[in-house]
Amino acid sequence: MSTLKHKGKGPQAITANGLRNGPVVYLDPNYQWSTSFDDALISEDPDIIEKMRHAGDAAENANLVVGVYFIDVSAETGLPVRYRERFRTNGPSYDPGTPPHDSFVPTFIGG
Amino acid sequence: MYRYDEFDHEFVRARTRQFRGQVERRLKGTLTEDQFKPLRLMNGLYLQLHAYMLRVAIPYGTFNATQMRQLAMIADKYDRGYGHITTRQNIQFNWPELVDVPDILDDLADVEMHAIQTSGNCIRNVTSDPWAGAAADELEDPRATAELLRQWSSLHPEFTYLPRKFKIAVIASQKDRAVLKAHDIGIQIIKNDLDQIGYKIFVGGGLGRTPIIGKELVEFLPRIELLPYLEATMRVYNRYGRRDNKYKARIKILVTEMGIDAFKAEVDDEYSYLSPSDIAVSKDEIARITSYFAPPAFENLASSDADYERARRKNIDFARWAQNNVARHKVDGYAIVNISLKPIDGAPGDITSAQMRVVADLAEKYSFGEIRATHEQNLVLPYVKKSDLFALYMSLQDNALQADNIGLITDIICCPGMDYCALATARSIPVSQAIAERFSDPVRQQTIGEMKIKISGCINACGHHHVGHIGILGLEKAGVESYQIKLGGDGSETAAIGDVTGKGFSQDELIDAIERVVDLYLNNRNDNERFVDTYRRIGMGPFKEVLYDAA
Ligand code: SF4
């Protein structure tokens, strides 16, 4: 049973974390998962949103991703509406790790 | 110091094997996330904002050089080269991968460490005075009691499914260096008029969205009655603690709703049905546990050291570091060294793997191999000879560990906030860095004196902002970060919850606002009065004025 619903308004994107390794991922137009929000599939079309929902459920069931949910995206800026989600697209603003988070090249998981 | 017994070895290895199997099943899909989540949390593994996070227990903040080196190895091999000391004296890794976690747990078990009791609705890792065994003012080493509680609570069948998480702290001095009264149960080792050692028990303290200072449950509990009496207390909590609403499930809510007297009556009633002798631990067992914490082989030294005094006179940086970071030891000729993890531009509590190895080496060379983690997100070398202090300081300086700000305005407690935490409503690390930057001048810091700034990135209050002299809470207001200020909080033996000043500030306005508060204090203080004492004397009014009218 799917619990994945979209309750938002306007354009939607789908995000999750990779199950095995944990990175933030977004569903892309090829229904693959990219670590870059720039690749995210963003749509207002109910049919496409329904397909996104299916893809999210399928990826969760295939043990590819964990914690799938829809996010609202602003039609004007093309960025997530909620502050938290905007922030999440970039990784931490302070990062002592080596290599730093923002040096990661976008990668795809599964597909 | 504390060591695992055979029981712990077996148990931790079995737990790790079990978790390895659970991870395999999760990856294959025979366990769903809903089924797996409570299992991973029981092993300290969270899913955070950007990645998984593994929280490793450091029982009562005590660990050794070998363990520190293993943590450094783990940081390099499986994570991104650093770790983060938390306000519960634990260490977190921010970027582990699920597939690696069973190996990490095995590597931890190799050095008698684990991630058990760092999450979930159980009795969490017991915390204590980071100066335990070294503090000049302690009655005895509180870790023996903390360890007794750890053993008692680890696998107790009645406590594996409490209404909510449960935090216990133990201290053995009048000075409180463990925020005792912000714990579900706080235990203070005291002496009564007959010179007997026993326990004063506080109950129902906690921070979070409903901050409450713990209330006295028992004025003096004879030593032998500790476990039976706590067991009775836990039973009352288990029976009456709410389970319908997680925001009302902590014992502090129960104690507040019942009233401390009615709560105590329930506990006493429950206690009267117990057979204490079934629960109390034998004298032999207590002696065995206490022997883990036998003092190291201190040398017989004079209380002062001429070379140390000379170095202080000749090197002004060393003198400042010694004044702020070195504390009085109970043994002549020794000192407690606080290593600040609060460089001006860092994130409070972060330590790189290279620094971990340096601290491990220094602990081995100068402190009988022992290290402590503090709830203020610093480290301690508890047993350093005064004659070694200068050499130790030079090594710290070579490795960017020489920050000389313990207890000062830049020694900020700061939770990970939105930079890492999934629950956050705003960032906290950049705020901490901006404040540290603004007040970086060491002379100004010294002038301001004791000042506890504490920052949380949401109402869960992991950054202890309710008990900060200045507390800062990050919220989200209409899509931007907004920061509420609290004044007059106190996490020490004179514990108090701070008062909210009024409406929040943007990140840009906040630092100026803090500076106005500090300047007002400096203009109004009597002699060397601390900030919090000035606040208590003059009250909120003048501070509100400089915060809101001047702007
Ligand atoms: S206070 Fe909030 S933001 Fe900070 S660590 Fe705790 S839960 Fe996360």
XYZ file of C-alpha atoms and ligand atoms in Angstrom:
670
model
C 0.000 0.000 0.000
C 1.353 3.342 -0.982
C 1.496 6.016 1.664
C 3.073 8.469 -0.734
C 0.659 11.336 -1.307
C 1.127 14.804 -2.491
C -0.735 17.372 -0.462
C 1.068 20.397 -1.817
C 0.072 23.092 -4.224
C 1.630 24.033 -7.558
C 4.643 22.353 -9.137
C 5.925 19.252 -7.419
C 9.210 17.409 -7.217
C 10.005 14.147 -5.435
C 12.918 13.669 -3.087
C 14.309 10.871 -0.911
C 17.598 9.548 0.433
C 19.531 6.733 -1.168
C 18.965 3.650 0.974
C 22.445 2.127 0.836
C 24.533 5.259 1.105
C 22.182 7.959 2.330
C 22.572 10.883 -0.095
C 19.738 13.292 -0.854
C 18.259 12.389 -4.243
C 15.611 13.772 -6.592
C 13.566 11.954 -9.181
C 14.650 13.099 -12.646
C 12.732 13.192 -15.959
C 14.017 9.694 -16.823
C 12.561 8.422 -13.547
C 16.043 7.874 -12.213
C 17.401 9.412 -9.024
C 19.968 12.183 -9.129
C 21.864 13.793 -6.248
C 21.393 17.172 -7.930
C 18.206 19.192 -7.600
C 19.066 20.728 -10.984
C 18.143 17.378 -12.506
C 14.805 17.142 -10.689
C 11.619 16.489 -12.580
C 9.218 19.308 -11.686
C 5.627 19.134 -12.810
C 2.133 20.412 -12.161
C 0.490 17.921 -14.504
C -1.692 15.526 -12.481
C -0.876 12.634 -14.815
C 2.838 13.160 -14.479
C 2.519 13.633 -10.741
C 0.732 10.305 -10.621
C 3.627 8.724 -12.534
C 6.076 10.338 -10.131
C 4.157 8.845 -7.254
C 4.394 5.410 -8.835
C 8.097 5.847 -9.479
C 8.637 6.902 -5.859
C 6.764 3.914 -4.528
C 8.523 1.562 -6.923
C 11.966 2.837 -5.930
C 11.110 2.475 -2.265
C 9.827 -1.046 -2.858
C 12.932 -1.856 -4.866
C 15.046 -0.811 -1.843
C 16.722 1.921 -3.804
C 15.604 4.920 -1.781
C 14.178 5.641 1.641
C 11.824 8.328 2.929
C 10.279 9.442 -0.361
C 8.148 12.593 -0.309
C 6.796 15.315 -2.558
C 8.016 18.880 -2.200
C 6.386 22.086 -3.401
C 8.447 23.996 -5.935
C 7.989 27.698 -6.627
C 6.852 28.426 -10.168
C 8.778 31.709 -10.115
C 12.149 30.658 -8.756
C 12.151 27.000 -9.687
C 13.390 26.286 -6.160
C 11.652 24.425 -3.359
C 9.102 26.566 -1.498
C 10.026 25.549 2.032
C 13.205 26.927 3.501
C 14.242 23.507 4.730
C 13.928 21.988 1.272
C 15.776 24.845 -0.401
C 18.516 24.347 2.115
C 18.549 20.599 1.615
C 19.281 20.950 -2.093
C 22.718 22.433 -1.312
C 24.131 20.400 1.537
C 25.470 21.972 4.731
C 26.593 25.602 4.616
C 29.459 24.764 6.925
C 31.234 21.540 6.155
C 34.570 20.498 7.612
C 34.473 17.168 5.774
C 36.989 16.000 3.233
C 36.100 16.243 0.459
C 33.624 19.057 1.117
C 30.062 18.272 0.202
C 29.775 20.867 -2.558
C 32.644 19.304 -4.483
C 30.616 16.175 -5.150
C 29.652 15.621 -8.755
C 25.999 14.739 -9.257
C 25.524 11.009 -9.399
C 22.636 8.742 -10.185
C 21.535 5.772 -8.223
C 19.673 2.767 -9.552
C 17.706 3.046 -12.741
C 39.225 3.258 34.567
C 36.071 1.580 33.403
C 36.441 -1.541 31.336
C 34.042 -3.903 29.760
C 33.352 -7.113 31.534
C 32.771 -10.401 29.700
C 29.083 -9.785 29.691
C 29.467 -6.553 27.743
C 31.780 -8.221 25.219
C 29.322 -10.976 24.477
C 26.365 -8.664 24.412
C 27.880 -6.049 22.130
C 29.212 -8.655 19.693
C 25.831 -10.377 19.593
C 24.088 -7.051 19.017
C 26.445 -6.193 16.159
C 25.942 -9.594 14.510
C 22.217 -9.142 14.848
C 22.327 -5.682 13.313
C 24.447 -6.922 10.414
C 21.685 -9.388 9.640
C 19.052 -6.691 9.948
C 20.903 -4.416 7.520
C 21.195 -7.277 5.039
C 17.494 -7.934 5.288
C 16.724 -4.242 4.896
C 18.834 -4.019 1.747
C 17.144 -7.107 0.340
C 13.765 -5.717 1.234
C 12.589 -8.385 3.670
C 12.521 -5.648 6.297
C 10.620 -2.484 5.396
C 11.820 0.926 6.575
C 8.999 1.005 9.113
C 10.239 -2.262 10.569
C 13.897 -1.350 10.280
C 13.792 2.180 11.684
C 13.370 1.243 15.365
C 16.122 -1.365 14.953
C 18.604 1.067 13.455
C 17.757 3.671 16.088
C 18.479 1.133 18.814
C 21.944 0.972 17.290
C 22.448 4.718 17.147
C 21.802 5.118 13.413
C 19.645 8.067 12.337
C 18.617 9.298 8.910
C 19.345 13.027 8.960
C 18.786 15.919 6.596
C 21.496 15.034 4.112
C 22.641 11.574 5.109
C 22.731 8.913 7.784
C 24.267 9.818 11.128
C 25.789 7.399 13.641
C 25.901 8.350 17.302
C 28.500 6.487 19.337
C 28.166 6.232 23.109
C 30.920 7.504 25.358
C 29.695 6.294 28.762
C 29.790 9.248 31.176
C 32.123 10.956 28.725
C 35.120 8.769 29.584
C 37.265 7.170 26.916
C 40.897 6.382 26.268
C 43.634 6.963 23.716
C 43.092 3.623 21.961
C 39.398 4.348 21.555
C 40.100 7.845 20.284
C 42.468 6.444 17.636
C 39.808 3.999 16.545
C 37.313 6.849 16.227
C 39.863 8.640 14.040
C 40.245 5.510 11.923
C 36.476 5.250 11.543
C 36.224 8.937 10.609
C 38.784 8.425 7.851
C 37.712 5.034 6.573
C 33.933 5.344 6.614
C 33.138 8.987 7.103
C 34.635 12.281 6.002
C 37.537 12.758 8.325
C 35.909 14.271 11.379
C 33.512 13.693 14.247
C 31.246 15.876 16.346
C 31.076 15.876 20.169
C 27.478 16.245 21.339
C 25.903 17.863 24.382
C 25.354 14.373 25.800
C 29.080 13.591 25.864
C 28.746 11.322 22.831
C 30.366 11.522 19.410
C 28.534 11.611 16.093
C 29.618 10.827 12.565
C 27.666 12.840 10.007
C 28.186 10.837 6.817
C 28.255 7.064 7.342
C 26.723 4.796 4.726
C 24.195 2.207 5.788
C 26.164 -0.562 4.103
C 29.220 0.261 6.244
C 27.532 0.570 9.614
C 27.852 -3.118 10.631
C 31.611 -2.886 9.977
C 31.803 0.358 11.933
C 30.041 -1.286 14.869
C 32.499 -4.199 14.697
C 35.413 -1.780 14.683
C 33.890 -0.002 17.682
C 33.409 -3.295 19.501
C 37.120 -4.024 18.968
C 37.825 -1.123 21.333
C 34.886 -1.812 23.655
C 32.638 0.865 22.216
C 29.143 0.751 20.772
C 26.136 2.847 19.842
C 23.648 1.254 22.195
C 21.440 3.499 24.359
C 22.160 6.538 22.222
C 18.636 6.584 20.830
C 15.139 5.293 21.432
C 12.806 5.315 24.415
C 15.242 3.714 26.824
C 17.488 4.942 29.605
C 20.120 6.728 27.578
C 23.834 6.813 28.061
C 24.375 8.094 31.635
C 26.275 11.372 31.773
C 28.507 12.775 34.483
C 31.013 15.405 35.516
C 33.742 15.494 32.844
C 36.226 16.236 35.627
C 35.235 13.102 37.546
C 38.168 11.530 39.337
C 40.137 14.747 39.063
C 38.010 17.622 40.377
C 39.311 19.224 43.542
C 35.778 19.639 44.875
C 34.372 16.126 44.405
C 33.342 13.860 47.287
C 34.196 10.757 45.328
C 34.398 9.665 41.701
C 30.786 9.858 40.430
C 31.528 7.457 37.579
C 31.278 4.415 39.840
C 27.625 5.290 40.400
C 27.171 6.172 36.730
C 28.574 2.774 35.746
C 26.346 0.982 38.248
C 23.390 2.719 36.613
C 24.639 1.824 33.162
C 24.792 -1.850 34.071
C 21.425 -1.742 35.797
C 19.670 0.065 32.971
C 21.333 -1.527 29.923
C 19.139 -4.525 29.538
C 16.521 -4.102 32.196
C 13.373 -5.614 30.680
C 11.102 -3.054 32.317
C 12.982 -0.138 30.794
C 13.276 -1.130 27.150
C 9.922 0.392 26.223
C 9.484 3.531 28.274
C 6.954 6.206 27.292
C 9.893 8.313 26.079
C 13.664 8.620 26.253
C 15.122 8.907 29.733
C 18.272 10.774 30.708
C 20.214 10.375 33.943
C 23.224 12.365 35.148
C 25.423 11.877 38.210
C 27.706 14.372 39.948
C 29.625 14.351 43.219
C 30.264 18.008 43.954
C 28.348 21.145 44.857
C 29.356 22.668 41.538
C 27.271 21.206 38.774
C 29.229 20.586 35.578
C 26.669 18.173 34.114
C 23.418 20.233 33.942
C 21.979 17.872 36.527
C 18.605 19.565 36.868
C 17.891 19.362 33.163
C 17.775 15.563 33.389
C 14.864 13.189 33.893
C 16.720 12.050 36.969
C 19.674 13.914 38.432
C 21.761 12.271 41.135
C 24.033 14.255 43.379
C 26.385 12.353 45.646
C 26.363 14.118 49.000
C 27.342 13.681 52.636
C 24.778 13.957 55.441
C 25.244 15.336 58.948
C 26.429 11.931 60.119
C 29.189 11.993 57.518
C 27.560 9.208 55.533
C 27.689 9.300 51.772
C 24.391 9.005 49.941
C 22.360 10.509 47.152
C 20.213 13.564 46.625
C 17.767 12.789 43.830
C 16.202 15.299 41.460
C 13.409 14.305 39.114
C 11.494 15.747 36.199
C 14.011 18.126 34.725
C 14.314 18.539 30.993
C 14.700 21.011 28.155
C 12.955 20.541 24.807
C 9.695 22.296 24.073
C 8.658 22.310 27.737
C 11.726 23.286 29.765
C 11.511 22.404 33.441
C 14.092 22.484 36.220
C 14.240 19.172 38.091
C 12.693 19.031 41.528
C 14.075 17.384 44.622
C 12.594 13.915 45.048
C 14.718 12.703 47.934
C 16.933 14.799 50.152
C 19.193 11.962 51.230
C 18.985 8.408 49.981
C 21.298 5.891 51.662
C 23.751 4.433 49.192
C 22.355 0.910 49.299
C 18.856 2.077 48.374
C 19.764 3.748 45.102
C 18.768 1.082 42.603
C 15.603 -0.077 44.385
C 14.404 3.485 44.792
C 15.127 4.375 41.181
C 13.378 1.204 40.112
C 10.283 2.299 42.024
C 10.535 5.709 40.341
C 10.796 4.140 36.894
C 7.804 1.934 37.603
C 5.650 4.906 38.509
C 6.768 6.608 35.316
C 6.102 3.484 33.271
C 2.643 3.152 34.774
C 1.446 6.747 34.582
C 3.653 8.393 31.955
C 1.602 9.336 28.918
C 2.016 7.340 25.757
C -0.719 8.979 23.687
C 1.217 12.153 22.939
C 4.978 12.112 22.581
C 5.223 15.770 23.528
C 3.686 14.977 26.885
C 5.417 11.668 27.510
C 8.549 12.743 29.395
C 8.617 12.254 33.150
C 8.812 16.043 33.608
C 5.229 16.354 32.358
C 4.046 13.604 34.702
C 5.776 15.191 37.693
C 4.393 18.606 36.798
C 0.857 17.341 36.264
C 0.810 15.238 39.442
C 2.809 17.668 41.548
C 6.079 16.589 43.121
C 4.449 15.605 46.437
C 1.873 13.309 44.867
C 4.547 11.872 42.585
C 6.809 11.200 45.533
C 3.941 9.561 47.431
C 3.411 7.203 44.475
C 7.092 6.335 44.360
C 7.237 5.739 48.105
C 4.171 3.543 47.869
C 5.701 1.512 45.039
C 8.941 1.327 46.973
C 7.153 -0.180 49.960
C 6.124 -3.167 47.818
C 9.603 -3.829 46.475
C 12.091 -6.046 48.201
C 15.115 -3.792 48.042
C 17.435 -6.675 48.756
C 16.447 -8.298 45.440
C 17.478 -5.230 43.514
C 20.226 -3.630 45.554
C 23.711 -4.559 44.528
C 25.992 -6.302 46.996
C 28.869 -4.511 48.677
C 31.291 -6.754 46.780
C 29.810 -5.787 43.454
C 29.966 -2.106 44.314
C 33.574 -2.547 45.381
C 34.303 -4.298 42.085
C 32.782 -1.490 40.042
C 34.470 1.167 42.155
C 37.813 -0.526 41.544
C 37.430 0.210 37.810
C 37.813 3.836 38.718
C 40.803 3.502 41.018
C 42.941 6.627 40.632
C 45.952 6.304 38.326
C 49.439 6.084 39.808
C 49.868 9.743 40.697
C 53.348 10.819 41.684
C 54.090 12.645 44.886
C 54.617 16.193 43.715
C 54.827 19.653 45.167
C 51.680 21.638 44.609
C 53.383 24.297 42.484
C 55.895 23.892 39.704
C 58.544 26.534 39.137
C 58.979 25.869 35.401
C 55.254 26.124 34.847
C 55.081 29.411 36.712
C 58.026 30.759 34.749
C 56.464 29.764 31.413
C 53.275 31.558 32.421
C 55.189 34.719 33.140
C 57.139 34.574 29.889
C 54.466 33.548 27.408
C 51.314 35.623 27.464
C 49.343 33.246 25.213
C 50.200 30.311 27.403
C 49.282 32.354 30.473
C 45.842 33.107 29.053
C 45.287 29.500 28.067
C 46.382 28.357 31.523
C 44.055 30.823 33.187
C 40.998 29.805 31.172
C 41.525 26.179 30.233
C 43.338 24.678 33.189
C 41.424 23.763 36.332
C 42.447 22.824 39.838
C 43.138 19.153 40.456
C 42.538 17.165 43.605
C 46.109 15.891 43.580
C 49.025 18.242 44.256
C 51.158 19.014 41.247
C 48.491 17.935 38.758
C 46.001 19.908 36.692
C 42.853 19.313 34.677
C 43.315 20.403 31.063
C 40.271 21.450 29.078
C 40.860 21.263 25.349
C 38.516 23.708 23.666
C 36.830 22.507 20.476
C 35.649 26.067 19.825
C 38.076 27.716 17.441
C 36.596 31.006 16.242
C 35.807 29.748 12.742
C 34.855 26.141 13.461
C 31.665 24.351 14.381
C 31.469 23.805 18.152
C 32.399 20.233 19.017
C 33.896 19.246 15.663
C 37.237 17.470 15.701
C 39.209 16.184 12.725
C 40.694 12.705 12.611
C 44.191 14.209 12.735
C 43.283 16.131 15.881
C 41.777 12.979 17.396
C 45.121 11.241 16.960
C 46.963 14.185 18.474
C 44.673 14.163 21.505
C 45.162 10.392 21.813
C 48.947 10.829 21.758
C 48.807 13.650 24.300
C 46.536 11.623 26.562
C 48.995 8.762 26.465
C 51.991 10.957 27.043
C 50.542 13.225 29.720
C 47.244 11.956 31.137
C 47.467 8.221 31.827
C 45.742 7.634 28.480
C 42.445 9.111 29.655
C 40.201 11.542 27.788
C 36.808 13.009 28.591
C 34.100 14.528 26.435
C 32.100 17.352 28.015
C 28.484 18.354 27.529
C 29.849 21.740 26.525
C 31.349 19.978 23.490
C 34.953 20.174 24.569
C 37.520 17.562 25.631
C 39.388 17.091 28.882
C 42.715 15.531 29.774
C 42.049 14.885 33.437
C 45.449 14.012 34.915
C 48.200 16.279 33.635
C 51.293 17.197 35.641
C 51.743 20.942 35.961
C 55.321 20.472 34.806
C 53.996 19.067 31.499
C 51.500 21.834 30.793
C 53.724 24.001 28.651
C 54.861 21.150 26.399
C 51.255 20.014 26.103
C 50.161 23.523 25.164
C 52.808 23.707 22.434
C 51.482 20.496 20.897
C 47.920 21.803 21.024
C 49.096 24.964 19.309
C 50.710 22.942 16.513
C 47.392 21.258 15.839
C 44.892 24.118 16.010
C 43.645 22.969 19.412
C 44.916 25.904 21.448
C 41.651 27.891 21.688
C 41.843 29.548 25.113
C 38.198 30.360 25.665
C 36.784 27.838 28.158
C 33.770 29.380 29.922
C 33.983 32.572 27.867
C 31.634 34.082 25.327
C 33.112 32.181 22.364
C 32.898 28.812 24.162
C 29.447 28.352 22.661
C 27.281 25.257 22.873
C 25.699 24.776 19.490
C 23.661 21.906 18.088
C 24.174 20.870 14.445
C 21.033 22.776 13.417
C 19.823 22.754 9.861
C 23.290 22.188 8.495
C 22.892 18.555 9.492
C 19.762 17.846 11.501
C 16.510 16.676 9.920
C 14.375 18.257 12.642
C 15.917 21.713 12.516
C 13.975 24.863 11.746
C 17.067 27.049 11.268
C 20.820 26.861 11.138
C 22.841 27.257 14.318
C 26.478 26.776 13.255
C 26.754 30.021 11.216
C 25.223 31.946 14.124
C 27.747 30.488 16.516
C 30.567 31.370 14.119
C 29.326 34.935 13.647
C 29.126 35.502 17.409
C 32.570 33.987 17.935
C 33.942 36.209 15.176
C 32.359 39.356 16.645
C 33.799 38.674 20.098
C 37.057 37.090 18.972
C 39.324 39.630 20.701
C 40.758 37.718 23.670
C 41.009 40.810 25.857
C 37.357 41.630 25.276
C 36.400 38.039 26.044
C 38.377 38.189 29.253
C 36.684 41.447 30.189
C 33.231 39.974 29.647
C 34.154 37.000 31.817
C 32.016 33.927 32.351
C 29.362 33.810 29.667
C 27.425 30.804 28.446
C 25.878 31.213 25.031
C 23.867 28.206 23.903
C 22.235 27.781 20.506
C 19.583 25.322 19.317
C 18.297 24.937 15.778
C 14.777 23.983 16.882
C 12.614 23.675 19.966
C 14.069 20.282 20.823
C 16.789 22.316 22.519
C 19.747 19.956 22.065
C 21.871 23.118 22.221
C 20.567 23.790 25.777
C 19.433 27.318 24.882
C 16.936 27.399 27.771
C 19.805 27.315 30.253
C 22.191 29.637 28.410
C 23.075 32.936 30.045
C 22.178 33.995 26.546
C 20.124 31.356 24.782
C 19.361 31.433 21.084
C 16.647 29.432 19.366
C 16.510 29.222 15.585
C 13.054 29.180 14.029
C 11.642 29.531 10.548
C 9.349 32.496 10.020
C 7.738 32.748 6.586
C 10.579 30.996 4.836
C 13.469 32.767 6.543
C 15.530 31.979 9.615
C 14.519 33.892 12.708
C 16.240 33.768 16.080
C 14.607 34.117 19.457
C 16.787 35.287 22.352
C 16.514 34.127 25.953
C 18.339 35.747 28.840
C 19.222 34.624 32.332
C 19.214 30.881 31.902
C 21.609 28.872 34.020
C 22.712 25.248 33.671
C 24.696 25.093 36.903
C 23.780 24.325 40.522
C 21.716 27.534 40.492
C 19.773 26.257 37.480
C 17.169 28.476 35.853
C 15.271 28.665 32.593
C 15.959 31.858 30.657
C 13.296 34.423 29.743
C 12.342 35.163 26.142
C 13.168 38.759 25.274
C 10.424 39.219 22.680
C 10.162 38.881 18.947
C 12.922 37.207 17.009
C 15.804 38.603 14.978
C 17.072 37.849 11.504
C 20.528 36.333 11.231
C 21.855 39.760 10.235
C 20.258 41.614 13.143
C 21.070 38.966 15.694
C 24.770 39.567 16.159
C 24.288 43.304 16.743
C 21.502 42.484 19.165
C 23.773 40.172 21.151
C 26.431 42.848 21.198
C 23.960 45.413 22.575
C 23.035 42.977 25.330
C 26.681 42.411 26.201
C 27.488 46.123 26.161
C 24.554 46.917 28.403
C 25.808 44.321 30.829
C 29.339 45.746 30.811
C 27.966 49.228 31.500
C 25.816 48.056 34.379
C 27.782 45.413 36.173
C 29.142 45.796 39.673
C 32.839 44.980 39.876
C 33.396 41.557 38.409
C 29.787 40.508 38.449
C 28.973 37.801 35.895
C 26.482 38.523 33.120
C 23.879 36.231 34.607
C 24.160 37.926 38.005
C 23.743 41.367 36.500
C 20.698 40.104 34.653
C 19.241 38.762 37.881
C 19.867 42.071 39.599
C 18.591 44.498 36.963
C 16.003 42.296 35.278
C 14.736 42.078 31.723
C 13.597 45.713 31.341
C 16.856 47.422 30.352
C 17.802 44.538 28.054
C 14.462 44.745 26.266
C 15.039 48.404 25.786
C 18.411 48.023 24.089
C 17.111 45.133 22.042
C 13.953 46.680 20.710
C 13.859 50.437 21.310
C 17.357 51.337 20.236
C 17.098 49.517 16.954
S 17.913 21.244 18.735
Fe 16.724 20.653 16.952
S 18.051 21.231 15.265
Fe 19.353 21.128 17.029
S 20.141 19.026 17.010
Fe 18.332 19.071 18.343
S 16.695 18.406 17.021
Fe 18.367 19.050 15.678
